[in-house]
XYZ file of C-alpha atoms in Angstrom:
467
model
C -196.295 16.140 -54.961
C -193.373 17.713 -53.151
C -190.813 15.356 -51.697
C -188.976 16.090 -48.488
C -186.231 14.256 -46.656
C -186.949 14.410 -42.938
C -185.319 12.930 -39.845
C -187.316 10.640 -37.569
C -185.494 11.799 -34.443
C -183.477 14.792 -33.330
C -179.739 14.361 -33.968
C -177.998 13.905 -30.626
C -175.966 16.910 -29.546
C -172.691 15.739 -28.017
C -171.426 17.463 -24.897
C -167.958 16.929 -23.435
C -168.408 17.303 -19.701
C -166.183 20.009 -18.093
C -165.270 21.347 -21.562
C -168.417 22.377 -23.451
C -170.543 25.170 -22.024
C -173.445 27.321 -23.159
C -171.513 29.303 -25.761
C -173.214 28.794 -29.119
C -175.511 26.156 -27.555
C -177.914 28.265 -25.522
C -181.094 28.074 -27.574
C -183.356 28.499 -24.543
C -181.446 31.400 -22.986
C -180.441 29.560 -19.818
C -176.830 30.727 -19.596
C -177.876 33.578 -17.303
C -179.343 31.066 -14.847
C -176.047 29.166 -15.027
C -174.118 32.348 -14.237
C -176.326 32.972 -11.201
C -175.755 29.404 -9.995
C -171.977 29.887 -10.314
C -172.100 33.092 -8.265
C -174.156 31.368 -5.567
C -172.008 28.264 -5.018
C -168.769 30.255 -5.122
C -169.787 32.626 -2.330
C -171.507 30.210 0.059
C -169.508 28.948 3.041
C -172.092 26.620 4.592
C -172.678 23.352 2.734
C -175.916 23.425 0.719
C -177.920 21.029 -1.403
C -179.572 22.739 -4.379
C -182.334 20.889 -6.224
C -182.680 21.826 -9.890
C -186.362 20.976 -10.023
C -188.359 20.346 -13.170
C -190.570 17.726 -14.799
C -189.093 15.022 -16.999
C -188.108 16.395 -20.358
C -187.656 19.992 -19.191
C -183.944 20.165 -20.061
C -182.360 19.652 -16.623
C -179.634 17.255 -17.821
C -178.711 19.479 -20.765
C -178.409 22.464 -18.439
C -176.297 20.650 -15.834
C -173.941 19.106 -18.376
C -173.379 22.475 -20.039
C -173.038 24.252 -16.714
C -170.312 21.806 -15.613
C -168.160 23.212 -18.414
C -169.379 26.811 -18.403
C -168.853 27.271 -14.649
C -165.094 27.673 -15.006
C -164.580 28.222 -18.741
C -167.261 30.875 -19.310
C -168.262 32.207 -15.889
C -164.774 32.121 -14.265
C -166.127 30.091 -11.361
C -163.764 29.244 -8.518
C -165.397 25.978 -7.415
C -164.366 22.577 -8.725
C -167.380 20.928 -10.345
C -167.798 17.138 -10.290
C -170.553 15.661 -12.492
C -172.167 12.285 -11.728
C -174.989 10.571 -13.614
C -176.678 8.799 -10.713
C -178.870 6.639 -12.942
C -175.811 5.091 -14.617
C -174.450 4.130 -11.202
C -177.513 2.869 -9.347
C -176.498 -0.746 -9.950
C -174.065 -0.188 -7.071
C -175.176 -0.851 -3.512
C -173.687 2.299 -2.049
C -173.680 5.758 -3.681
C -170.642 6.701 -1.602
C -168.500 4.518 -3.867
C -169.795 6.220 -7.038
C -169.261 9.683 -5.539
C -165.755 8.869 -4.330
C -164.737 7.501 -7.725
C -166.207 10.507 -9.578
C -164.305 12.956 -7.378
C -161.024 11.032 -7.768
C -161.494 10.942 -11.535
C -162.161 14.680 -11.631
C -159.018 15.566 -9.678
C -156.974 13.298 -11.912
C -158.322 14.924 -15.078
C -157.838 18.402 -13.632
C -154.233 17.487 -12.758
C -154.589 18.747 -9.188
C -151.870 16.711 -7.480
C -152.274 18.079 -3.965
C -156.017 17.630 -3.859
C -155.584 14.194 -5.393
C -153.335 13.136 -2.505
C -155.877 14.329 0.034
C -158.602 12.468 -1.782
C -156.571 9.251 -1.643
C -156.999 9.442 2.129
C -160.714 9.960 1.662
C -160.896 6.933 -0.662
C -159.283 4.727 1.967
C -161.811 5.955 4.516
C -164.667 5.342 2.073
C -163.717 1.668 1.865
C -164.360 1.381 5.597
C -167.562 3.360 5.323
C -169.107 1.549 2.372
C -171.876 -0.911 3.102
C -170.307 -4.072 1.632
C -166.980 -3.545 3.421
C -168.744 -2.879 6.704
C -170.769 -6.070 6.366
C -167.701 -8.144 5.482
C -165.752 -6.800 8.473
C -168.576 -7.556 10.824
C -169.005 -11.032 9.355
C -165.336 -11.842 10.007
C -165.768 -10.935 13.682
C -168.941 -12.959 14.124
C -168.015 -16.097 12.226
C -170.294 -15.012 9.407
C -173.348 -14.544 11.594
C -173.717 -10.818 10.921
C -175.398 -11.503 7.610
C -178.323 -12.968 9.592
C -180.629 -10.305 10.956
C -183.514 -9.937 13.388
C -184.838 -12.911 15.387
C -182.758 -15.332 13.302
C -179.561 -13.642 14.507
C -180.684 -13.809 18.147
C -181.484 -17.516 17.803
C -178.175 -18.261 16.072
C -176.167 -16.426 18.754
C -177.985 -18.239 21.551
C -177.338 -21.589 19.915
C -173.665 -20.799 19.392
C -173.130 -19.992 23.053
C -172.129 -16.982 25.074
C -168.585 -16.948 23.670
C -169.794 -16.306 20.135
C -172.258 -13.735 21.471
C -169.474 -11.842 23.206
C -167.306 -11.973 20.078
C -170.179 -10.614 18.027
C -170.773 -7.755 20.456
C -167.059 -6.876 20.591
C -166.826 -6.999 16.795
C -169.867 -4.791 16.422
C -168.530 -2.028 18.673
C -165.052 -2.285 17.169
C -166.527 -1.927 13.716
C -168.650 1.012 14.833
C -165.613 2.750 16.349
C -163.653 2.128 13.159
C -166.547 3.493 11.110
C -166.658 6.718 13.127
C -162.918 7.160 12.779
C -163.203 6.628 9.045
C -165.994 9.222 8.921
C -163.726 11.777 10.580
C -160.901 10.900 8.199
C -163.227 11.285 5.231
C -164.509 14.678 6.326
C -160.996 15.787 7.233
C -159.806 15.024 3.711
C -162.725 17.017 2.290
C -161.942 19.924 4.584
C -158.269 19.887 3.522
C -159.265 19.954 -0.142
C -161.625 22.916 0.191
C -159.513 24.901 2.665
C -156.102 24.270 1.092
C -152.931 24.556 3.160
C -149.457 23.147 3.385
C -148.763 20.522 0.736
C -152.121 21.150 -0.926
C -153.283 23.020 -3.998
C -155.051 26.285 -3.286
C -158.364 25.513 -1.634
C -161.681 26.142 -3.369
C -165.270 24.988 -2.994
C -166.409 21.665 -4.420
C -169.752 21.378 -6.219
C -170.991 17.846 -6.851
C -173.643 17.677 -9.573
C -175.822 14.577 -9.220
C -178.006 14.211 -12.302
C -180.972 11.891 -13.023
C -181.536 11.160 -9.323
C -185.295 10.708 -9.716
C -184.747 7.905 -12.269
C -182.809 5.765 -9.778
C -184.009 2.865 -7.665
C -185.866 4.304 -4.640
C -183.393 2.892 -2.106
C -180.412 4.216 -4.077
C -181.932 7.698 -4.516
C -182.667 8.026 -0.810
C -179.246 6.629 0.111
C -177.668 9.326 -2.086
C -179.473 12.011 -0.083
C -178.329 10.431 3.195
C -174.724 10.258 1.999
C -174.774 13.896 0.893
C -176.132 14.977 4.282
C -173.982 12.868 6.603
C -170.704 12.314 4.745
C -170.264 15.562 2.806
C -171.552 18.059 5.352
C -168.340 20.084 5.254
C -167.981 23.852 4.678
C -167.715 24.818 0.979
C -168.896 21.408 -0.258
C -172.163 21.764 -2.173
C -174.501 19.485 -4.113
C -176.652 20.338 -7.134
C -179.267 17.665 -7.812
C -181.025 17.282 -11.169
C -184.388 16.028 -9.989
C -188.157 16.147 -10.320
C -189.192 16.934 -6.742
C -192.665 15.473 -7.264
C -191.133 12.194 -8.450
C -188.737 12.260 -5.490
C -191.683 12.641 -3.140
C -193.227 9.528 -4.724
C -189.958 7.698 -4.036
C -190.123 8.738 -0.372
C -193.697 7.496 -0.061
C -192.828 4.241 -1.826
C -190.075 3.668 0.729
C -191.736 4.892 3.941
C -195.467 4.628 3.233
C -198.159 6.814 1.684
C -198.937 8.528 4.997
C -195.496 10.127 5.347
C -195.196 13.869 4.624
C -192.738 13.492 1.753
C -192.284 17.227 1.161
C -191.404 17.784 4.818
C -189.060 14.781 4.801
C -187.103 16.152 1.827
C -186.543 19.464 3.625
C -184.021 17.588 5.754
C -181.808 17.213 2.703
C -182.593 19.988 0.211
C -181.655 23.557 1.157
C -182.535 25.487 -2.028
C -184.770 24.807 -5.043
C -183.798 26.198 -8.458
C -186.205 26.283 -11.402
C -185.227 26.801 -15.014
C -186.891 29.813 -16.680
C -189.989 29.017 -18.725
C -189.273 31.759 -21.276
C -186.415 31.710 -23.751
C -185.772 35.465 -23.849
C -185.027 38.056 -21.204
C -188.399 39.760 -21.670
C -190.454 36.607 -21.050
C -192.287 36.891 -24.354
C -191.440 33.501 -25.860
C -192.131 30.195 -24.102
C -189.041 27.978 -24.089
C -190.848 24.864 -25.344
C -192.124 26.714 -28.421
C -188.645 28.054 -29.192
C -187.419 24.483 -28.889
C -190.211 23.254 -31.181
C -189.151 25.647 -33.958
C -185.481 24.720 -33.614
C -186.054 20.942 -33.489
C -188.412 21.065 -36.484
C -185.694 22.825 -38.476
C -183.005 20.353 -37.391
C -185.251 17.417 -38.305
C -185.796 19.105 -41.680
C -189.563 19.181 -41.285
C -191.180 21.505 -43.863
C -192.333 24.911 -42.722
C -195.847 24.100 -43.929
C -196.081 21.328 -41.336
C -194.265 22.842 -38.365
C -195.355 26.467 -38.643
C -198.674 26.418 -40.479
C -200.275 23.132 -39.447
C -198.856 22.424 -35.969
C -197.642 25.848 -34.860
C -200.938 27.290 -33.500
C -201.569 24.139 -31.448
C -198.031 24.014 -30.068
C -198.169 27.685 -29.047
C -201.278 27.051 -26.957
C -199.791 23.964 -25.332
C -196.537 25.778 -24.590
C -198.303 28.744 -22.984
C -200.437 26.427 -20.857
C -197.352 24.635 -19.533
C -198.575 21.318 -20.937
C -195.610 20.770 -23.263
C -192.138 19.600 -22.234
C -189.045 19.587 -24.412
C -189.294 15.807 -24.638
C -192.928 16.147 -25.731
C -191.742 18.357 -28.598
C -189.351 15.674 -29.852
C -191.979 12.956 -29.598
C -194.598 15.054 -31.409
C -192.311 15.839 -34.325
C -191.228 12.196 -34.637
C -194.907 11.272 -34.961
C -195.386 13.982 -37.592
C -192.632 12.474 -39.747
C -194.506 9.151 -39.797
C -197.677 10.622 -41.335
C -197.806 9.695 -45.055
C -197.847 12.706 -47.390
C -198.381 15.010 -44.416
C -197.372 18.152 -46.304
C -200.371 17.733 -48.626
C -202.732 18.425 -45.705
C -202.242 22.168 -46.102
C -204.457 21.906 -49.188
C -207.385 20.707 -47.070
C -210.049 22.931 -45.549
C -209.141 24.841 -42.364
C -211.398 22.816 -40.043
C -210.002 19.563 -41.391
C -206.460 20.831 -40.754
C -207.335 21.785 -37.160
C -208.740 18.351 -36.291
C -205.956 16.435 -38.074
C -203.290 18.428 -36.227
C -205.148 17.892 -32.937
C -205.405 14.157 -33.547
C -201.681 13.900 -34.304
C -200.808 15.768 -31.106
C -203.203 13.695 -29.003
C -201.865 10.456 -30.483
C -198.286 11.507 -29.670
C -198.795 13.002 -26.214
C -202.126 11.759 -24.828
C -202.977 8.484 -26.599
C -205.871 7.790 -24.215
C -207.567 10.998 -25.406
C -206.874 10.086 -29.022
C -208.534 6.697 -28.497
C -211.522 8.429 -26.881
C -211.820 10.787 -29.865
C -211.728 7.873 -32.314
C -214.529 6.186 -30.353
C -216.645 9.375 -30.154
C -216.389 9.342 -26.365
C -214.304 12.460 -25.822
C -215.804 15.601 -24.250
C -215.063 19.194 -25.253
C -213.958 19.847 -21.663
C -211.148 17.315 -22.148
C -209.982 19.097 -25.304
C -210.069 22.491 -23.586
C -208.218 21.148 -20.550
C -205.522 19.583 -22.737
C -204.848 22.878 -24.532
C -205.397 25.047 -21.470
C -208.317 26.830 -23.157
C -210.377 29.019 -20.818
C -213.709 30.831 -21.313
C -211.894 34.175 -21.603
C -209.769 32.849 -24.459
C -212.776 31.953 -26.615
C -215.320 34.608 -25.567
C -216.852 36.444 -28.494
C -217.842 39.522 -26.469
C -215.875 42.749 -26.508
C -214.864 42.399 -22.860
C -213.025 39.136 -23.574
C -211.263 40.656 -26.546
C -210.233 43.751 -24.569
C -208.851 41.614 -21.723
C -205.955 40.538 -23.914
C -206.657 36.866 -23.182
C -208.716 36.193 -26.304
C -207.034 33.728 -28.683
C -208.132 33.214 -32.279
C -206.357 29.835 -32.341
C -208.076 28.700 -29.135
C -211.485 29.743 -30.460
C -210.869 27.875 -33.744
C -209.846 24.651 -31.980
C -212.766 24.862 -29.558
C -215.334 25.558 -32.297
C -214.129 22.760 -34.570
C -214.081 20.156 -31.820
C -217.404 21.331 -30.356
C -218.978 20.951 -33.791
C -217.550 17.428 -34.275
C -218.297 16.179 -30.760
C -221.866 17.523 -30.689
C -222.680 16.185 -34.141
C -223.309 19.728 -35.363
C -225.583 20.676 -32.472
C -223.132 23.211 -31.033
C -224.452 25.719 -33.573
C -228.162 26.526 -33.312
C -228.808 28.101 -36.690
C -228.767 26.219 -39.971
C -226.673 28.983 -41.524
C -223.878 28.633 -38.973
C -223.972 24.838 -39.200
C -223.589 25.141 -42.964
C -220.626 27.519 -42.600
C -218.869 25.201 -40.151
C -219.541 22.146 -42.321
C -217.789 23.865 -45.216
C -214.718 24.306 -43.011
C -214.329 20.508 -43.246
C -215.583 19.840 -46.769
C -216.003 22.050 -49.811
C -219.647 21.036 -50.168
C -220.395 20.725 -46.457
C -220.783 16.974 -46.882
C -219.209 15.635 -43.701
C -220.392 12.640 -41.675
C -219.667 13.879 -38.158
C -220.109 10.618 -36.168
C -217.311 8.903 -38.094
C -215.234 11.970 -38.977
C -212.423 11.539 -36.435
C -212.265 7.778 -37.014
C -211.878 8.360 -40.751
C -209.020 10.808 -40.080
C -207.269 8.165 -37.980
C -207.678 5.524 -40.681
C -206.502 7.870 -43.433
C -203.466 9.360 -41.746
C -202.397 7.529 -38.583
C -203.142 3.820 -38.934
C -200.067 2.598 -40.810
C -197.226 3.396 -38.411
C -196.934 3.539 -34.658
C -193.968 4.951 -32.744
C -192.763 2.712 -29.890
C -191.286 4.254 -26.749
């Protein structure tokens, strides 16, 4: 038996924000998209919010972190890029504080003294604008009663007398006037930074990258959008959000109710949507997730017989159907490493290999379908839907083959599963049933009702990946 040393997980690729770019690290061919993003933000005068939209595990964070460095170092971008991981900061009450601190830190690291001085004025304004400071100021003017809201506040003010009520009203309007003045000071500092001028460094646009927004608490995510719209709406100040727009719509509905038109609501905040290319070459011939699968398998030191021969045909179908994210690839290969003596499976019959590979993929990516298969309650339509298999892909007639949509791999997967699920009844003639049976066993001796369960017990029952 051959012995291989394999990694359970993909080694983490380190990225130094603002330094590392795409050079030598652009496996999926996304540098060109980064260059286009640089050209866009540098030439726009009006403030825009760009949503880098994609499902979880599609590589948004990797792209944004690399772009933060490539923008200036590789694409000669003029804008100053500020990167913020929103998820790491959503323990704060107010996203304005996290944004202000990230911008100050960026100017300090970039050694831009003039812009740093302007931003000190903005920081002082932000203190007045932040939620906690505003509440504390109002509490001081109302003898602490501002922390009571609604009917309770009305009752407390009435009990305290008209004097307290007048003090509360005066404090409220004073605080509101102070807040508006602070807003103007904040925007003025931003305008000075982007426009430049006397005592300042040369002006240039600011691009604030807010990553992982859809992973944040709903109230924090929506507050971030409000802050971007109301506080940073200054010429040449742009936002790029790393977000799953579908998930963000769920956040909107969770906050405002299922009846709200979440897509329409988000149009108030998002100006442009950017999608990462699904292919990894300029001709669109190779799906990015399959390119990633090959590269990750090599980095995890998984034998070619497993990654290319056993899993490759299945992964190609999933990638083409759009049912495979980059994160799915990592999870699938981690599951493959756990299978005892997996490399020996290439010595089994072709039908056996197809079903074993399918079961591994289902267990890793769709465990509910794997459980259904084990219990003999899965339907062939569920298998076809999972792989994205259509009638044209498995048609045996000449028209299907001439259409260019016919897939030998799809037909093999469909035939094997149809045979197992139907208990052999998918083939009408005894001769064909015999041929298919020998695809699973040399002598055609296969007990179909328990076949998938026996595969699970033989190969997948010992270890289970958590998370």
